[in-house]
Amino acid sequence: MYNQTVMDHFENPRNVGEIPDASGVGEVGNITCGDILRVYIKVNEGKLEDVKYMTFGCGAAVASGSMMTELAKGKTIDEAMEITNNSVAEALNGLPPQKKHCSNLAADALHKAIEDWQKKSADKE
């Protein structure tokens, strides 16, 4: 059902965990399947210095979160906002059609974490 890239990110997920002093946190869930993904970002000089995630979900959700962190880490805020649900799925070399919604969680949670950081930054000004 899953290709080698998806299986690698599922069996060996990258960047799992929390960032205690995160610059921003974003969480999304899918009511239909029950998957939940939370993303923590650490922003330094306009770049994502660190990105971590935690998920409650299927193998595709775990793999999508892992791949999203790999795509986002080190990127500028603008570059990270360009990461889409499709780019996560493409980087995983595709997901089965019934699991495509799992990649939607990763990019959406990343964007929410960035929006959280932007709001916190604006509140400080």
PDB file of C-alpha atoms in Angstrom:
ATOM      1  CA  MET A   1       0.000   0.000   0.000  1.00  0.00           C
ATOM      2  CA  TYR A   2       2.791   2.477   0.904  1.00  0.00           C
ATOM      3  CA  ASN A   3       5.962   3.130  -1.095  1.00  0.00           C
ATOM      4  CA  GLN A   4       9.493   2.924   0.364  1.00  0.00           C
ATOM      5  CA  THR A   5       9.751   6.665   1.078  1.00  0.00           C
ATOM      6  CA  VAL A   6       6.519   6.688   3.061  1.00  0.00           C
ATOM      7  CA  MET A   7       7.547   3.552   4.951  1.00  0.00           C
ATOM      8  CA  ASP A   8      10.965   5.051   5.782  1.00  0.00           C
ATOM      9  CA  HIS A   9       9.384   8.214   7.231  1.00  0.00           C
ATOM     10  CA  PHE A  10       6.810   6.110   9.097  1.00  0.00           C
ATOM     11  CA  GLU A  11       9.330   3.674  10.574  1.00  0.00           C
ATOM     12  CA  ASN A  12      12.028   6.329  11.174  1.00  0.00           C
ATOM     13  CA  PRO A  13      10.150   9.613  11.650  1.00  0.00           C
ATOM     14  CA  ARG A  14      12.290  12.726  11.709  1.00  0.00           C
ATOM     15  CA  ASN A  15      11.915  15.672  14.089  1.00  0.00           C
ATOM     16  CA  VAL A  16       9.309  14.170  16.414  1.00  0.00           C
ATOM     17  CA  GLY A  17       8.679  15.997  19.667  1.00  0.00           C
ATOM     18  CA  GLU A  18       7.899  19.369  21.134  1.00  0.00           C
ATOM     19  CA  ILE A  19       9.855  22.616  21.213  1.00  0.00           C
ATOM     20  CA  PRO A  20       9.322  23.916  24.774  1.00  0.00           C
ATOM     21  CA  ASP A  21       9.986  27.563  23.864  1.00  0.00           C
ATOM     22  CA  ALA A  22       8.388  27.389  20.410  1.00  0.00           C
ATOM     23  CA  SER A  23       7.940  30.596  18.453  1.00  0.00           C
ATOM     24  CA  GLY A  24       4.673  29.254  17.071  1.00  0.00           C
ATOM     25  CA  VAL A  25       2.414  26.213  17.370  1.00  0.00           C
ATOM     26  CA  GLY A  26      -0.180  24.987  14.911  1.00  0.00           C
ATOM     27  CA  GLU A  27      -2.611  22.111  15.189  1.00  0.00           C
ATOM     28  CA  VAL A  28      -5.052  20.604  12.747  1.00  0.00           C
ATOM     29  CA  GLY A  29      -7.243  17.552  12.835  1.00  0.00           C
ATOM     30  CA  ASN A  30      -9.421  15.560  10.511  1.00  0.00           C
ATOM     31  CA  ILE A  31     -12.789  14.807  12.050  1.00  0.00           C
ATOM     32  CA  THR A  32     -13.474  12.025   9.545  1.00  0.00           C
ATOM     33  CA  CYS A  33     -10.466   9.843  10.354  1.00  0.00           C
ATOM     34  CA  GLY A  34      -9.498  11.214  13.778  1.00  0.00           C
ATOM     35  CA  ASP A  35      -5.919  12.165  12.823  1.00  0.00           C
ATOM     36  CA  ILE A  36      -4.411  15.149  14.674  1.00  0.00           C
ATOM     37  CA  LEU A  37      -1.081  16.820  13.911  1.00  0.00           C
ATOM     38  CA  ARG A  38       0.612  19.533  15.978  1.00  0.00           C
ATOM     39  CA  VAL A  39       3.626  21.472  14.667  1.00  0.00           C
ATOM     40  CA  TYR A  40       6.147  23.484  16.702  1.00  0.00           C
ATOM     41  CA  ILE A  41       8.451  26.012  15.042  1.00  0.00           C
ATOM     42  CA  LYS A  42      11.437  27.972  16.301  1.00  0.00           C
ATOM     43  CA  VAL A  43      12.054  31.105  14.241  1.00  0.00           C
ATOM     44  CA  ASN A  44      15.439  32.826  14.253  1.00  0.00           C
ATOM     45  CA  GLU A  45      16.161  35.820  12.011  1.00  0.00           C
ATOM     46  CA  GLY A  46      13.234  35.023   9.729  1.00  0.00           C
ATOM     47  CA  LYS A  47      14.136  31.359   9.225  1.00  0.00           C
ATOM     48  CA  LEU A  48      12.739  28.154  10.645  1.00  0.00           C
ATOM     49  CA  GLU A  49      15.660  27.138  12.821  1.00  0.00           C
ATOM     50  CA  ASP A  50      13.789  24.105  14.128  1.00  0.00           C
ATOM     51  CA  VAL A  51      10.548  22.318  13.261  1.00  0.00           C
ATOM     52  CA  LYS A  52       9.087  19.441  15.251  1.00  0.00           C
ATOM     53  CA  TYR A  53       5.765  17.684  15.217  1.00  0.00           C
ATOM     54  CA  MET A  54       3.612  15.265  17.134  1.00  0.00           C
ATOM     55  CA  THR A  55       0.757  13.299  15.659  1.00  0.00           C
ATOM     56  CA  PHE A  56      -2.012  10.979  16.584  1.00  0.00           C
ATOM     57  CA  GLY A  57      -2.802   9.209  13.374  1.00  0.00           C
ATOM     58  CA  CYS A  58      -2.089   6.595  10.773  1.00  0.00           C
ATOM     59  CA  GLY A  59       1.220   5.765   9.110  1.00  0.00           C
ATOM     60  CA  ALA A  60       0.579   8.270   6.330  1.00  0.00           C
ATOM     61  CA  ALA A  61       0.021  11.060   8.889  1.00  0.00           C
ATOM     62  CA  VAL A  62       3.280  10.162  10.666  1.00  0.00           C
ATOM     63  CA  ALA A  63       5.184  10.097   7.355  1.00  0.00           C
ATOM     64  CA  SER A  64       3.611  13.348   6.168  1.00  0.00           C
ATOM     65  CA  GLY A  65       4.552  15.147   9.387  1.00  0.00           C
ATOM     66  CA  SER A  66       8.087  13.814   9.165  1.00  0.00           C
ATOM     67  CA  MET A  67       8.507  14.872   5.525  1.00  0.00           C
ATOM     68  CA  MET A  68       6.999  18.305   6.171  1.00  0.00           C
ATOM     69  CA  THR A  69       9.573  18.996   8.896  1.00  0.00           C
ATOM     70  CA  GLU A  70      12.378  17.995   6.515  1.00  0.00           C
ATOM     71  CA  LEU A  71      11.000  20.308   3.818  1.00  0.00           C
ATOM     72  CA  ALA A  72      10.485  23.242   6.207  1.00  0.00           C
ATOM     73  CA  LYS A  73      13.586  23.224   8.405  1.00  0.00           C
ATOM     74  CA  GLY A  74      16.015  25.997   7.455  1.00  0.00           C
ATOM     75  CA  LYS A  75      13.547  27.727   5.138  1.00  0.00           C
ATOM     76  CA  THR A  76      12.556  31.365   5.361  1.00  0.00           C
ATOM     77  CA  ILE A  77       9.005  32.089   6.466  1.00  0.00           C
ATOM     78  CA  ASP A  78       7.980  32.867   2.869  1.00  0.00           C
ATOM     79  CA  GLU A  79       9.567  29.655   1.580  1.00  0.00           C
ATOM     80  CA  ALA A  80       7.862  27.614   4.310  1.00  0.00           C
ATOM     81  CA  MET A  81       4.485  29.150   3.461  1.00  0.00           C
ATOM     82  CA  GLU A  82       4.960  27.856  -0.086  1.00  0.00           C
ATOM     83  CA  ILE A  83       5.011  24.247   1.167  1.00  0.00           C
ATOM     84  CA  THR A  84       1.691  22.779   0.115  1.00  0.00           C
ATOM     85  CA  ASN A  85      -0.208  19.617   0.826  1.00  0.00           C
ATOM     86  CA  ASN A  86       0.699  18.474  -2.692  1.00  0.00           C
ATOM     87  CA  SER A  87       4.406  19.211  -2.214  1.00  0.00           C
ATOM     88  CA  VAL A  88       4.442  17.039   0.931  1.00  0.00           C
ATOM     89  CA  ALA A  89       2.714  14.185  -0.917  1.00  0.00           C
ATOM     90  CA  GLU A  90       5.060  14.583  -3.901  1.00  0.00           C
ATOM     91  CA  ALA A  91       8.139  14.539  -1.652  1.00  0.00           C
ATOM     92  CA  LEU A  92       6.831  11.238  -0.255  1.00  0.00           C
ATOM     93  CA  ASN A  93       6.607   9.934  -3.840  1.00  0.00           C
ATOM     94  CA  GLY A  94       2.842   9.823  -3.515  1.00  0.00           C
ATOM     95  CA  LEU A  95       0.245   8.515  -1.112  1.00  0.00           C
ATOM     96  CA  PRO A  96      -2.626   6.136  -1.788  1.00  0.00           C
ATOM     97  CA  PRO A  97      -5.748   8.139  -2.765  1.00  0.00           C
ATOM     98  CA  GLN A  98      -7.567   7.184   0.442  1.00  0.00           C
ATOM     99  CA  LYS A  99      -4.630   8.548   2.488  1.00  0.00           C
ATOM    100  CA  LYS A 100      -4.061  11.792   0.564  1.00  0.00           C
ATOM    101  CA  HIS A 101      -5.923  13.726   3.270  1.00  0.00           C
ATOM    102  CA  CYS A 102      -3.093  12.860   5.687  1.00  0.00           C
ATOM    103  CA  SER A 103      -0.633  15.055   3.789  1.00  0.00           C
ATOM    104  CA  ASN A 104      -3.143  17.902   4.148  1.00  0.00           C
ATOM    105  CA  LEU A 105      -2.637  17.881   7.889  1.00  0.00           C
ATOM    106  CA  ALA A 106       1.107  18.519   7.689  1.00  0.00           C
ATOM    107  CA  ALA A 107       1.207  21.633   5.497  1.00  0.00           C
ATOM    108  CA  ASP A 108      -1.912  23.079   7.123  1.00  0.00           C
ATOM    109  CA  ALA A 109      -0.449  22.649  10.624  1.00  0.00           C
ATOM    110  CA  LEU A 110       2.841  24.231   9.495  1.00  0.00           C
ATOM    111  CA  HIS A 111       0.973  27.249   8.111  1.00  0.00           C
ATOM    112  CA  LYS A 112      -1.009  27.571  11.356  1.00  0.00           C
ATOM    113  CA  ALA A 113       2.242  27.506  13.370  1.00  0.00           C
ATOM    114  CA  ILE A 114       3.670  30.268  11.170  1.00  0.00           C
ATOM    115  CA  GLU A 115       0.462  32.292  11.531  1.00  0.00           C
ATOM    116  CA  ASP A 116       0.678  31.813  15.311  1.00  0.00           C
ATOM    117  CA  TRP A 117       4.277  33.125  15.262  1.00  0.00           C
ATOM    118  CA  GLN A 118       3.242  36.078  13.068  1.00  0.00           C
ATOM    119  CA  LYS A 119       0.420  36.975  15.468  1.00  0.00           C
ATOM    120  CA  LYS A 120       2.715  36.728  18.496  1.00  0.00           C
ATOM    121  CA  SER A 121       5.340  38.859  16.722  1.00  0.00           C
ATOM    122  CA  ALA A 122       2.758  41.511  15.803  1.00  0.00           C
ATOM    123  CA  ASP A 123       1.450  41.583  19.389  1.00  0.00           C
ATOM    124  CA  LYS A 124       4.977  42.421  20.612  1.00  0.00           C
ATOM    125  CA  GLU A 125       5.237  45.471  18.363  1.00  0.00           C
TER     126      GLU A 125
END
